Structure formats: C-alpha cells, structure tokens
Coordinates of C-alpha atoms in Angstrom, one line a residue:
M1 CA -0.7 12.4 12.5
D2 CA 1.5 12.6 9.4
G3 CA 4.5 14.8 8.8
H4 CA 2.5 17.5 7.0
D5 CA 0.3 18.0 10.1
D6 CA 3.4 18.2 12.3
Q7 CA 4.9 20.9 9.9
T8 CA 1.6 22.9 9.9
I9 CA 1.5 22.8 13.8
G10 CA 5.1 23.8 13.9
T11 CA 4.5 26.8 11.6
K12 CA 1.6 28.0 13.7
I13 CA 3.6 27.7 16.9
C14 CA 6.5 29.6 15.3
N15 CA 4.1 32.4 14.1
I16 CA 2.6 32.7 17.6
L17 CA 6.1 33.0 19.2
L18 CA 7.2 35.5 16.6
L19 CA 4.1 37.7 17.0
P20 CA 5.4 39.5 20.2
V21 CA 8.8 40.1 18.5
E22 CA 6.9 41.6 15.5
I23 CA 4.8 43.9 17.8
L24 CA 8.0 45.0 19.6
W25 CA 9.7 45.7 16.3
L26 CA 6.7 47.7 15.1
A27 CA 6.8 49.8 18.3
V28 CA 10.5 50.5 17.8
K29 CA 9.9 51.6 14.2
I30 CA 6.9 53.8 15.2
L31 CA 9.1 55.5 17.9
Y32 CA 11.9 55.9 15.5
Y33 CA 9.7 57.7 12.9
I34 CA 8.1 59.9 15.5
C35 CA 11.6 61.0 16.6
E36 CA 12.6 61.5 13.0
D37 CA 9.5 63.7 12.4
I38 CA 10.4 65.8 15.5
C39 CA 13.9 66.2 14.2
R40 CA 12.6 67.4 10.8
C41 CA 10.7 70.2 12.6
I42 CA 14.1 71.4 14.0
V43 CA 16.3 70.5 11.0
P44 CA 14.2 70.5 7.8
I45 CA 14.8 68.1 5.0
K46 CA 17.3 69.4 2.4
K47 CA 15.7 70.7 -0.7
K48 CA 16.2 68.7 -3.9
S49 CA 17.1 70.4 -7.1
V50 CA 14.5 70.8 -9.8
A51 CA 16.9 72.0 -12.5
G52 CA 16.3 70.1 -15.7
E53 CA 13.0 68.7 -14.6
I54 CA 9.9 69.1 -16.9
V55 CA 7.2 70.6 -14.7
L56 CA 3.6 70.7 -16.0
I57 CA 1.2 73.1 -14.1
T58 CA -2.5 73.1 -14.7
G59 CA -4.3 76.5 -14.2
A60 CA -1.1 78.3 -15.0
G61 CA -2.8 81.4 -16.4
H62 CA -3.3 83.2 -13.2
G63 CA -3.0 83.2 -9.4
I64 CA -1.0 80.4 -7.7
G65 CA -0.5 78.6 -11.0
K66 CA 1.2 81.5 -12.6
E67 CA 3.5 82.1 -9.6
L68 CA 4.3 78.4 -9.6
A69 CA 5.3 78.6 -13.3
V70 CA 7.6 81.6 -12.6
G71 CA 9.0 80.0 -9.5
Y72 CA 10.0 76.7 -11.2
A73 CA 11.3 78.5 -14.2
S74 CA 13.6 80.6 -11.9
L75 CA 14.9 77.3 -10.4
G76 CA 16.0 76.0 -13.8
A77 CA 13.1 73.7 -14.6
T78 CA 11.4 73.4 -18.0
V79 CA 7.9 74.7 -17.5
V80 CA 4.8 73.6 -19.3
C81 CA 1.8 75.8 -18.7
W82 CA -1.8 74.5 -19.1
D83 CA -4.9 76.6 -18.9
I84 CA -8.3 76.8 -20.6
N85 CA -7.7 80.5 -21.0
E86 CA -5.2 80.7 -23.9
E87 CA -4.7 84.4 -23.5
T88 CA -3.7 84.4 -19.9
N89 CA -1.7 81.2 -20.3
N90 CA 0.4 82.8 -23.0
E91 CA 0.9 85.9 -20.8
T92 CA 2.4 83.6 -18.2
M93 CA 4.7 82.1 -20.8
N94 CA 5.7 85.5 -22.2
D95 CA 6.4 87.0 -18.7
I96 CA 8.8 84.1 -18.0
K97 CA 10.5 84.6 -21.4
K98 CA 11.0 88.3 -20.5
M99 CA 13.0 87.1 -17.6
G100 CA 15.5 85.6 -20.1
I101 CA 14.2 82.1 -19.7
D102 CA 13.3 80.2 -22.9
S103 CA 12.5 76.8 -21.5
V104 CA 8.7 77.5 -21.1
Y105 CA 5.8 76.3 -23.2
A106 CA 2.1 77.1 -23.2
Y107 CA -0.8 74.8 -24.3
R108 CA -4.5 75.5 -24.1
C109 CA -6.2 72.6 -22.4
D110 CA -9.7 72.1 -21.0
I111 CA -9.0 69.7 -18.1
T112 CA -12.7 68.7 -17.9
D113 CA -12.3 67.1 -21.4
R114 CA -10.6 63.7 -21.0
E115 CA -9.8 63.3 -24.7
E116 CA -8.3 66.8 -24.9
I117 CA -6.1 66.0 -21.9
F118 CA -4.6 62.9 -23.6
R119 CA -4.3 64.7 -26.9
V120 CA -2.4 67.6 -25.5
A121 CA -0.4 65.3 -23.2
R122 CA 0.9 63.5 -26.4
K123 CA 1.8 66.8 -27.9
V124 CA 3.8 67.8 -24.8
K125 CA 5.6 64.5 -24.9
E126 CA 6.5 65.0 -28.6
E127 CA 7.5 68.7 -28.3
V128 CA 9.0 68.9 -24.8
G129 CA 9.5 65.4 -23.4
D130 CA 8.2 63.3 -20.5
V131 CA 6.8 65.3 -17.7
T132 CA 8.6 64.6 -14.4
I133 CA 6.8 66.9 -12.1
L134 CA 3.0 67.2 -12.4
I135 CA 1.2 69.9 -10.5
N136 CA -2.6 69.6 -10.4
N137 CA -3.2 73.2 -9.4
A138 CA -6.4 74.1 -11.3
G139 CA -9.5 74.5 -9.2
I140 CA -12.9 76.1 -9.1
V141 CA -15.3 77.1 -6.4
Y142 CA -18.9 78.3 -6.4
V143 CA -19.8 80.0 -3.1
K144 CA -23.4 79.1 -3.0
S145 CA -25.9 77.1 -0.9
L146 CA -26.4 73.6 -2.1
M147 CA -30.0 74.3 -3.1
N148 CA -28.9 77.2 -5.2
Q149 CA -26.2 75.5 -7.1
S150 CA -27.1 74.4 -10.6
F151 CA -26.6 70.9 -11.9
D152 CA -23.9 72.3 -14.3
E153 CA -22.0 74.0 -11.4
I154 CA -22.0 70.9 -9.3
Q155 CA -20.8 68.8 -12.2
R156 CA -18.1 71.3 -13.3
G157 CA -16.9 71.7 -9.7
I158 CA -16.3 67.9 -9.4
D159 CA -14.9 67.6 -13.0
V160 CA -12.3 70.3 -12.4
N161 CA -11.4 69.6 -8.7
V162 CA -11.4 65.8 -8.8
T163 CA -12.0 64.0 -12.0
A164 CA -9.3 65.9 -13.9
H165 CA -6.7 64.6 -11.5
Y166 CA -7.5 61.1 -12.6
W167 CA -7.0 61.9 -16.3
T168 CA -3.7 63.8 -15.7
L169 CA -2.4 60.9 -13.5
K170 CA -3.3 58.4 -16.2
A171 CA -1.6 60.6 -18.8
F172 CA 1.7 61.3 -17.0
L173 CA 2.2 58.8 -14.2
P174 CA 3.1 55.8 -16.4
S175 CA 6.3 57.4 -17.7
M176 CA 7.3 58.4 -14.1
I177 CA 6.7 54.8 -13.0
E178 CA 8.7 53.4 -16.0
K179 CA 11.7 55.7 -15.2
N180 CA 11.2 55.4 -11.4
H181 CA 11.5 59.1 -11.2
G182 CA 8.9 61.8 -10.8
H183 CA 6.7 63.8 -8.5
V184 CA 3.0 64.5 -8.4
V185 CA 1.7 67.5 -6.5
A186 CA -2.0 68.2 -5.8
L187 CA -3.3 71.4 -4.6
S188 CA -6.0 70.7 -2.0
S189 CA -7.3 73.0 0.6
L190 CA -7.8 73.2 4.4
A191 CA -11.5 73.2 3.4
G192 CA -10.9 69.5 2.5
L193 CA -10.3 68.8 6.1
I194 CA -13.4 70.5 7.6
G195 CA -16.9 71.2 6.2
L196 CA -17.8 74.8 5.5
P197 CA -21.1 76.4 4.7
Y198 CA -21.6 77.4 1.0
A199 CA -18.8 75.0 0.0
T200 CA -20.9 71.8 -0.3
V201 CA -19.1 70.8 -3.5
Y202 CA -15.7 72.4 -2.9
C203 CA -15.1 70.8 0.5
P204 CA -15.9 67.2 -0.6
S205 CA -14.0 67.6 -3.8
K206 CA -10.8 68.7 -1.9
S207 CA -11.3 65.9 0.6
A208 CA -11.5 63.5 -2.3
V209 CA -8.2 64.8 -3.6
N210 CA -6.5 64.1 -0.3
A211 CA -7.8 60.6 -0.3
M212 CA -6.9 60.0 -4.0
M213 CA -3.3 61.1 -3.4
E214 CA -2.9 59.0 -0.3
A215 CA -4.4 56.0 -1.9
T216 CA -2.3 56.3 -5.1
S217 CA 0.9 56.8 -3.2
E218 CA 0.2 53.8 -1.0
E219 CA -0.8 51.7 -4.0
L220 CA 2.5 52.5 -5.8
R221 CA 4.5 51.7 -2.7
M222 CA 2.9 48.3 -2.4
L223 CA 3.2 47.5 -6.1
S224 CA 6.9 48.4 -6.1
N225 CA 7.6 46.6 -2.8
G226 CA 8.7 50.0 -1.4
K227 CA 11.2 50.6 -4.2
S228 CA 9.3 53.4 -6.0
S229 CA 11.1 56.8 -6.2
V230 CA 8.0 58.6 -7.5
K231 CA 6.8 61.0 -4.8
F232 CA 3.4 62.4 -4.0
T233 CA 2.8 65.8 -2.2
T234 CA -0.6 67.1 -1.2
V235 CA -0.7 70.8 -0.2
C236 CA -3.7 72.1 1.7
C237 CA -3.8 75.8 1.3
Y238 CA -5.6 78.5 3.4
F239 CA -7.5 81.3 1.6
V240 CA -5.3 82.7 -1.1
R241 CA -6.0 86.2 -2.7
T242 CA -6.7 85.0 -6.2
G243 CA -10.0 86.8 -6.6
I244 CA -12.0 83.6 -6.8
V245 CA -13.5 84.0 -3.3
K246 CA -15.0 87.5 -3.1
N247 CA -17.0 87.7 0.1
L248 CA -14.5 86.5 2.7
I249 CA -15.1 87.6 6.3
I250 CA -12.2 87.4 8.7
R251 CA -12.6 88.2 12.4
F252 CA -8.8 88.3 13.1
P253 CA -7.2 89.5 9.8
L254 CA -3.8 90.2 11.4
I255 CA -3.2 86.5 12.2
M256 CA -5.6 84.9 9.7
G257 CA -5.4 87.2 6.6
E258 CA -5.4 85.9 3.1
L259 CA -2.2 84.6 1.6
L260 CA -0.6 86.2 -1.4
P261 CA -0.3 83.9 -4.5
R262 CA 3.5 84.3 -4.6
N263 CA 3.9 83.3 -1.0
A264 CA 1.6 80.3 -1.4
A265 CA 3.5 79.2 -4.5
S266 CA 6.8 79.5 -2.7
S267 CA 5.6 77.3 0.1
I268 CA 4.2 74.7 -2.4
I269 CA 7.5 74.5 -4.3
D270 CA 9.3 74.2 -0.9
A271 CA 7.0 71.3 0.1
Q272 CA 7.6 69.5 -3.2
R273 CA 11.4 70.0 -3.1
R274 CA 11.5 68.6 0.5
N275 CA 9.3 65.6 -0.5
Y276 CA 6.6 66.3 2.1
K277 CA 3.7 63.9 1.7
I278 CA 1.1 66.4 3.0
K279 CA 1.7 70.0 4.0
S280 CA -0.6 72.9 4.8
V281 CA 0.0 76.5 4.0
P282 CA 0.6 78.0 6.5
S283 CA 2.2 74.9 8.0
V284 CA 0.7 75.3 11.5
W285 CA -2.9 74.8 10.3
L286 CA -2.6 71.1 9.5
S287 CA -1.7 70.3 13.1
L288 CA -4.3 72.6 14.6
L289 CA -7.1 71.2 12.4
K290 CA -6.1 67.6 13.3
I291 CA -6.4 68.5 17.0
V292 CA -9.7 70.4 16.6
R293 CA -11.3 67.6 14.6
H294 CA -11.0 65.4 17.8
L295 CA -13.2 67.8 19.8
P296 CA -16.8 66.9 20.6
D297 CA -19.1 68.2 17.9
K298 CA -20.6 71.0 20.0
A299 CA -17.1 72.1 21.0
L300 CA -16.0 72.2 17.4
E301 CA -19.0 74.4 16.6
C302 CA -18.0 76.8 19.4
V303 CA -14.5 77.0 18.0
I304 CA -15.8 77.7 14.5
D305 CA -18.1 80.4 15.8
F306 CA -15.3 82.0 17.8
V307 CA -12.9 82.1 15.0
G308 CA -15.5 83.9 12.9
L309 CA -14.1 83.0 9.6
R310 CA -16.7 82.6 6.9
V311 CA -17.5 83.2 3.2
D312 CA -20.8 84.9 2.4
P313 CA -22.6 83.3 -0.5
E314 CA -22.7 84.7 -4.0
D315 CA -26.4 83.9 -4.4

C-alpha cells in the first residue's frame, strides 16, 4: 500500500468521523432558524426604504398594479408603469402626478411579446435608469372548464402568467446581479397552492410562478456563494376585487370576503420591504393551506366542500 492509498483511507475516515458533527451542526442551525422565524412573528423585520429605487410594475393600468404604483410613488420611489392598455396606464401615471409626484413614467408594453419587452426595457434604461425593483403583477384568468377553453385562451393564460416572467427576468435581473442590488416580486395566488375547478390554466400557471421564483432565488444564492443581495418575494393573494373574477361564491363572506386592491397592494409592498421570501395575503392563509395539504385526499375534499368557496364558470 503506497502513501496515496494511506492518504485516501485517512480522508475517508476523517469524513466519517466528521459526519456526526456536521449533522449536529445542521440540527443546531435548523433550530436557530425556527426560533428566528417564531421571533419574527412577534417582532416583524424592520421595513427597508424604497426611496430612490426604480420600481417597474407590469399591469399598472388598473387594480392591484395601479395601487402598487401609487403606493411606491408615495414612498419616494421612481415608478415605471407597464400595461398593454395605454389609456389606463397613462391614467395611473397622471393620477400620481396629480399627487405632486413627477418621478413616474408610463410605457405601453405587451408582455406576451418577447421582442417588445426587450425593446421597451432598453428604452426604460435609457430614459429612466436601471430597474432595481421588478414587480411582475400582470395576470389573466379565464374561469372556464378545460374543455371549453380555446387554444388561444390557454396559450395566452400561460404567456401572461408564466412566460412573461422569464422575459422580464432576462431583461432586468442582469443589472441587479451586476450591482448586487435589487428585488424581484412576483404576484402569485393561493390558487397556485391548491387546484380549483374552472382554473385548470390559472392554478398551474401560478404554481409555476412559485417554483420559478424559488428556483431562481436558490440558483443565484449558489452561484454567488451566498453573497447575493438580490432578493426575491413571491406573494400569494386571496381573491381581490379587481373585476376579473365575476361569479365568486363565498359561504362565509364576513371572514372570507374579497380583498380591496389598495389593501392587497399595501400588504405586497410590506412583504417586499421586509424581504419575505414568500407571503400570502392575508398572511394566515399560507400556513393554513400548508396544513390542509397534508390531510388525506378525502378529508381535503370535505374541507373544500365545507368552506363553500367557489367560482362559477363563465361558459
């Protein structure tokens, strides 16, 4: 047996002896972070300032997107509004300017068009600067049975809710990585955590957003050896009164009523400023759904039937 073999055996023995120490250290770190999470429930993380940041919001022409634009502008950020509807997008910009705030811009952009995203992104960089907070808010839902959804509706649902996120990330994430400063926020949905009837495109698309954000965040953490300061926040919202969903049936409206866009936007901004990785609005729903998902299938169906929350199809 030569010296090389002795060294190899020694290394293996050392690794075996170190394994229990590594497992113990892992257990200590897990316990520490559990305690840290509990403490955060009691004493929330301090909100970071967004003054001077350049915030780009997709779907800023109405609903949550408009309220997000107003909210960030009020906090001193420069706001860039994107929407396919030029008229309502300009209305959002003008409403903010009426508040005495001039650091707001509006650009028409069809986020299903990859080339248009990159073209308008270059224009934003030239006229406003590098985007430091990207909020992928735009979304679409067709409340129909799978068999009654057209090919175009299925394709558009995926393009708006999922594919567009890839193009905006490709357009704006590089400058964040280069400067080691930035934040990406994706609006998902509680529907991305559980399958619902008449949402056979919407639910999977939002589930895909959750996975995309988690994978991108973890990839960047590994590539930077844990030194990246670029943050990722996924927000899973409950039903928001935006007019998109029209036939919502709620058995317990006093405790499960629709959210107002302004309240939802306020919670989203709060989640971003506190660097939450994933947050539901209302916050209690994320924990409840995680628990419910571990029930037996039949038990889960019983809970869904009892809650009596559903959306009747448009078809």
